[in-house]
mmCIF file of C-alpha atoms in Angstrom:
data_model
loop_
_atom_site.group_PDB
_atom_site.id
_atom_site.type_symbol
_atom_site.label_atom_id
_atom_site.label_comp_id
_atom_site.label_asym_id
_atom_site.label_seq_id
_atom_site.Cartn_x
_atom_site.Cartn_y
_atom_site.Cartn_z
ATOM 1 C CA MET E 1 56.355 -4.770 37.104
ATOM 2 C CA ARG E 2 54.876 -2.982 34.205
ATOM 3 C CA VAL E 3 56.314 -1.763 31.002
ATOM 4 C CA VAL E 4 55.281 1.634 30.371
ATOM 5 C CA THR E 5 55.950 3.362 26.904
ATOM 6 C CA ARG E 6 54.412 5.493 23.887
ATOM 7 C CA PRO E 7 52.525 4.002 21.514
ATOM 8 C CA ASP E 8 54.751 4.773 18.377
ATOM 9 C CA PHE E 9 56.682 1.975 16.644
ATOM 10 C CA ASP E 10 59.911 2.628 18.704
ATOM 11 C CA GLY E 11 57.476 2.192 21.696
ATOM 12 C CA VAL E 12 55.923 -1.036 20.250
ATOM 13 C CA VAL E 13 59.369 -2.519 19.869
ATOM 14 C CA CYS E 14 60.644 -1.365 23.058
ATOM 15 C CA ALA E 15 57.642 -3.375 24.618
ATOM 16 C CA VAL E 16 58.318 -6.393 22.557
ATOM 17 C CA LEU E 17 61.953 -6.420 23.952
ATOM 18 C CA LEU E 18 61.050 -5.684 27.487
ATOM 19 C CA LYS E 19 58.268 -8.056 27.725
ATOM 20 C CA GLU E 20 60.523 -10.879 26.048
ATOM 21 C CA ALA E 21 63.748 -10.367 28.144
ATOM 22 C CA LEU E 22 61.831 -9.931 31.384
ATOM 23 C CA SER E 23 58.786 -12.365 30.842
ATOM 24 C CA VAL E 24 56.798 -9.690 31.484
ATOM 25 C CA ASP E 25 52.995 -10.952 31.241
ATOM 26 C CA THR E 26 50.909 -7.822 32.084
ATOM 27 C CA PRO E 27 49.527 -5.319 29.258
ATOM 28 C CA VAL E 28 51.646 -2.551 28.373
ATOM 29 C CA VAL E 29 50.695 0.837 29.880
ATOM 30 C CA TRP E 30 50.663 3.256 26.816
ATOM 31 C CA VAL E 31 51.248 6.778 27.486
ATOM 32 C CA GLU E 32 52.359 9.957 25.887
ATOM 33 C CA PRO E 33 55.429 12.112 27.083
ATOM 34 C CA GLY E 34 52.794 14.909 28.053
ATOM 35 C CA ASP E 35 50.995 12.337 30.220
ATOM 36 C CA LEU E 36 54.171 11.946 32.116
ATOM 37 C CA GLN E 37 55.125 15.607 32.351
ATOM 38 C CA ASN E 38 51.858 16.822 33.296
ATOM 39 C CA HIS E 39 51.433 13.834 36.151
ATOM 40 C CA ARG E 40 48.396 12.377 34.606
ATOM 41 C CA VAL E 41 50.107 8.858 34.882
ATOM 42 C CA GLN E 42 51.048 7.296 38.604
ATOM 43 C CA ILE E 43 54.538 5.533 38.147
ATOM 44 C CA GLU E 44 55.149 2.549 40.359
ATOM 45 C CA ILE E 45 58.053 0.922 41.825
ATOM 46 C CA GLY E 46 58.904 -1.563 39.357
ATOM 47 C CA ASP E 47 57.902 0.328 36.375
ATOM 48 C CA ILE E 48 60.088 0.343 33.170
ATOM 49 C CA LEU E 49 59.628 3.362 31.262
ATOM 50 C CA ALA E 50 61.160 3.199 27.552
ATOM 51 C CA ASN E 51 61.117 5.964 24.836
ATOM 52 C CA LEU E 52 59.498 8.643 27.444
ATOM 53 C CA PRO E 53 60.936 11.346 29.752
ATOM 54 C CA TYR E 54 62.053 9.953 33.197
ATOM 55 C CA ALA E 55 59.682 9.839 35.829
ATOM 56 C CA PRO E 56 60.541 9.658 39.534
ATOM 57 C CA GLY E 57 59.622 6.050 41.012
ATOM 58 C CA CYS E 58 60.499 3.840 38.153
ATOM 59 C CA SER E 59 62.708 1.102 38.242
ATOM 60 C CA LEU E 60 64.372 1.307 34.861
ATOM 61 C CA TRP E 61 64.574 3.849 32.322
ATOM 62 C CA PHE E 62 65.380 3.687 28.638
ATOM 63 C CA ASP E 63 65.368 6.873 26.361
ATOM 64 C CA HIS E 64 67.543 8.336 23.513
ATOM 65 C CA HIS E 65 65.701 11.930 23.190
ATOM 66 C CA HIS E 66 68.252 14.629 23.900
ATOM 67 C CA SER E 67 65.493 16.670 25.214
ATOM 68 C CA ASN E 68 65.265 14.221 28.020
ATOM 69 C CA ARG E 69 68.761 13.894 29.095
ATOM 70 C CA MET E 70 69.257 13.902 32.740
ATOM 71 C CA SER E 71 72.612 14.896 34.789
ATOM 72 C CA GLU E 72 72.115 12.186 37.046
ATOM 73 C CA THR E 73 72.685 8.546 36.503
ATOM 74 C CA VAL E 74 69.627 6.255 36.719
ATOM 75 C CA PRO E 75 69.236 2.551 36.427
ATOM 76 C CA GLY E 76 68.822 1.666 32.751
ATOM 77 C CA LEU E 77 70.368 3.165 29.674
ATOM 78 C CA PHE E 78 70.210 6.823 28.330
ATOM 79 C CA ARG E 79 72.255 7.603 25.128
ATOM 80 C CA MET E 80 71.888 9.564 21.885
ATOM 81 C CA ALA E 81 70.777 6.735 19.931
ATOM 82 C CA PRO E 82 68.438 6.218 16.473
ATOM 83 C CA SER E 83 66.005 4.425 18.814
ATOM 84 C CA ALA E 84 65.291 3.615 22.360
ATOM 85 C CA ALA E 85 64.474 -0.095 20.948
ATOM 86 C CA GLY E 86 68.088 -0.005 20.092
ATOM 87 C CA LEU E 87 69.104 0.740 23.629
ATOM 88 C CA VAL E 88 66.850 -1.549 25.330
ATOM 89 C CA PHE E 89 68.189 -4.450 22.785
ATOM 90 C CA GLU E 90 71.809 -3.810 23.547
ATOM 91 C CA TYR E 91 71.008 -3.713 27.461
ATOM 92 C CA TYR E 92 69.255 -7.382 27.233
ATOM 93 C CA ARG E 93 70.805 -8.733 24.293
ATOM 94 C CA GLU E 94 71.892 -12.100 26.228
ATOM 95 C CA ARG E 95 68.196 -12.707 27.262
ATOM 96 C CA TYR E 96 66.802 -12.980 23.940
ATOM 97 C CA ARG E 97 65.679 -16.678 22.672
ATOM 98 C CA ARG E 98 64.976 -15.009 19.156
ATOM 99 C CA ASP E 99 66.664 -12.917 17.125
ATOM 100 C CA PHE E 100 65.343 -9.485 16.956
ATOM 101 C CA SER E 101 68.323 -7.555 15.218
ATOM 102 C CA GLU E 102 66.068 -7.114 12.148
ATOM 103 C CA LEU E 103 63.181 -5.629 14.158
ATOM 104 C CA VAL E 104 65.472 -3.394 16.156
ATOM 105 C CA HIS E 105 67.304 -2.231 12.850
ATOM 106 C CA ALA E 106 63.632 -1.342 11.518
ATOM 107 C CA ALA E 107 63.016 0.774 14.609
ATOM 108 C CA ASP E 108 66.410 2.545 14.055
ATOM 109 C CA LYS E 109 65.661 3.499 10.685
ATOM 110 C CA ILE E 110 61.939 4.488 11.186
ATOM 111 C CA ASP E 111 62.388 6.400 14.432
ATOM 112 C CA SER E 112 65.394 8.497 13.091
ATOM 113 C CA ALA E 113 63.796 8.896 9.903
ATOM 114 C CA ASP E 114 66.598 7.410 8.011
ATOM 115 C CA LEU E 115 64.483 6.261 5.272
ATOM 116 C CA THR E 116 65.622 5.969 1.414
ATOM 117 C CA MET E 117 63.557 7.323 -1.301
ATOM 118 C CA ALA E 118 62.405 3.850 -2.293
ATOM 119 C CA GLU E 119 61.064 3.553 1.399
ATOM 120 C CA VAL E 120 59.225 7.098 1.239
ATOM 121 C CA PHE E 121 57.817 6.380 -2.108
ATOM 122 C CA CYS E 122 56.908 2.798 -2.089
ATOM 123 C CA PRO E 123 56.394 1.829 1.863
ATOM 124 C CA GLU E 124 54.136 -0.772 0.861
ATOM 125 C CA ALA E 125 57.375 -2.725 -0.273
ATOM 126 C CA HIS E 126 58.729 -2.483 3.154
ATOM 127 C CA PRO E 127 56.901 -4.492 5.763
ATOM 128 C CA TYR E 128 58.152 -2.741 8.829
ATOM 129 C CA LEU E 129 57.520 0.760 7.424
ATOM 130 C CA LEU E 130 54.091 -0.336 6.341
ATOM 131 C CA LEU E 131 53.184 -1.482 9.990
ATOM 132 C CA SER E 132 54.664 1.608 11.552
ATOM 133 C CA MET E 133 52.099 3.282 9.633
ATOM 134 C CA THR E 134 49.172 1.624 11.391
ATOM 135 C CA LEU E 135 50.453 2.785 14.831
ATOM 136 C CA PRO E 136 48.903 6.548 14.952
ATOM 137 C CA GLY E 137 49.034 6.552 18.600
ATOM 138 C CA HIS E 138 46.757 8.896 19.600
ATOM 139 C CA SER E 139 43.511 7.142 21.017
ATOM 140 C CA ARG E 140 43.226 4.864 24.153
ATOM 141 C CA ARG E 141 40.570 2.978 21.785
ATOM 142 C CA GLU E 142 43.557 1.448 19.860
ATOM 143 C CA GLU E 143 45.352 0.020 23.108
ATOM 144 C CA ALA E 144 44.082 -3.516 22.124
ATOM 145 C CA TYR E 145 45.628 -3.285 18.682
ATOM 146 C CA TRP E 146 49.134 -1.896 20.200
ATOM 147 C CA ASN E 147 48.870 -4.948 22.685
ATOM 148 C CA HIS E 148 48.166 -7.427 19.745
ATOM 149 C CA VAL E 149 51.047 -5.963 17.762
ATOM 150 C CA VAL E 150 53.340 -6.352 20.480
ATOM 151 C CA GLU E 151 52.573 -10.162 21.180
ATOM 152 C CA LEU E 152 52.667 -10.940 17.180
ATOM 153 C CA LEU E 153 56.001 -8.963 16.624
ATOM 154 C CA ARG E 154 57.189 -11.210 19.834
ATOM 155 C CA SER E 155 56.473 -14.717 18.325
ATOM 156 C CA ARG E 156 56.211 -14.299 14.547
ATOM 157 C CA PRO E 157 58.154 -13.010 11.824
ATOM 158 C CA ILE E 158 57.105 -9.363 9.947
ATOM 159 C CA GLU E 159 55.708 -11.519 6.920
ATOM 160 C CA ALA E 160 53.083 -13.338 9.212
ATOM 161 C CA VAL E 161 52.285 -10.044 11.048
ATOM 162 C CA LEU E 162 51.060 -8.363 7.740
#
């Protein structure tokens, strides 16, 4: 079983939630939507896709982007929502040993750009927003960092992560 997601804040939070709910111990497979659309990534049976377009062969799919809507129903959860992380959280809510609601709320705000003026002008006063700014998501050289952030957010409060 692999978690396959994109390296932005919503994807990182999806990885935290999926790894925690399903006890996944393998590293996250980080991809961009174009990697799936251009068949540069092999999706395997058992893969869980989150915050990405649907790819045949995956076992579960979680997404919230209107452009990725499909007419057929697939296992997982698709709905227009502020973040894919919120959908993963809803789907597995009963499996978490920790309260991830604050983390999911932050993913909702950040991914939907529902920010206050104070958050825009002073991101350093808002820890999740600040952390999200460290996830540019374009270089494979950063995969170790993305995986490290996932493990930190699984086990520590945001104050201990920054």
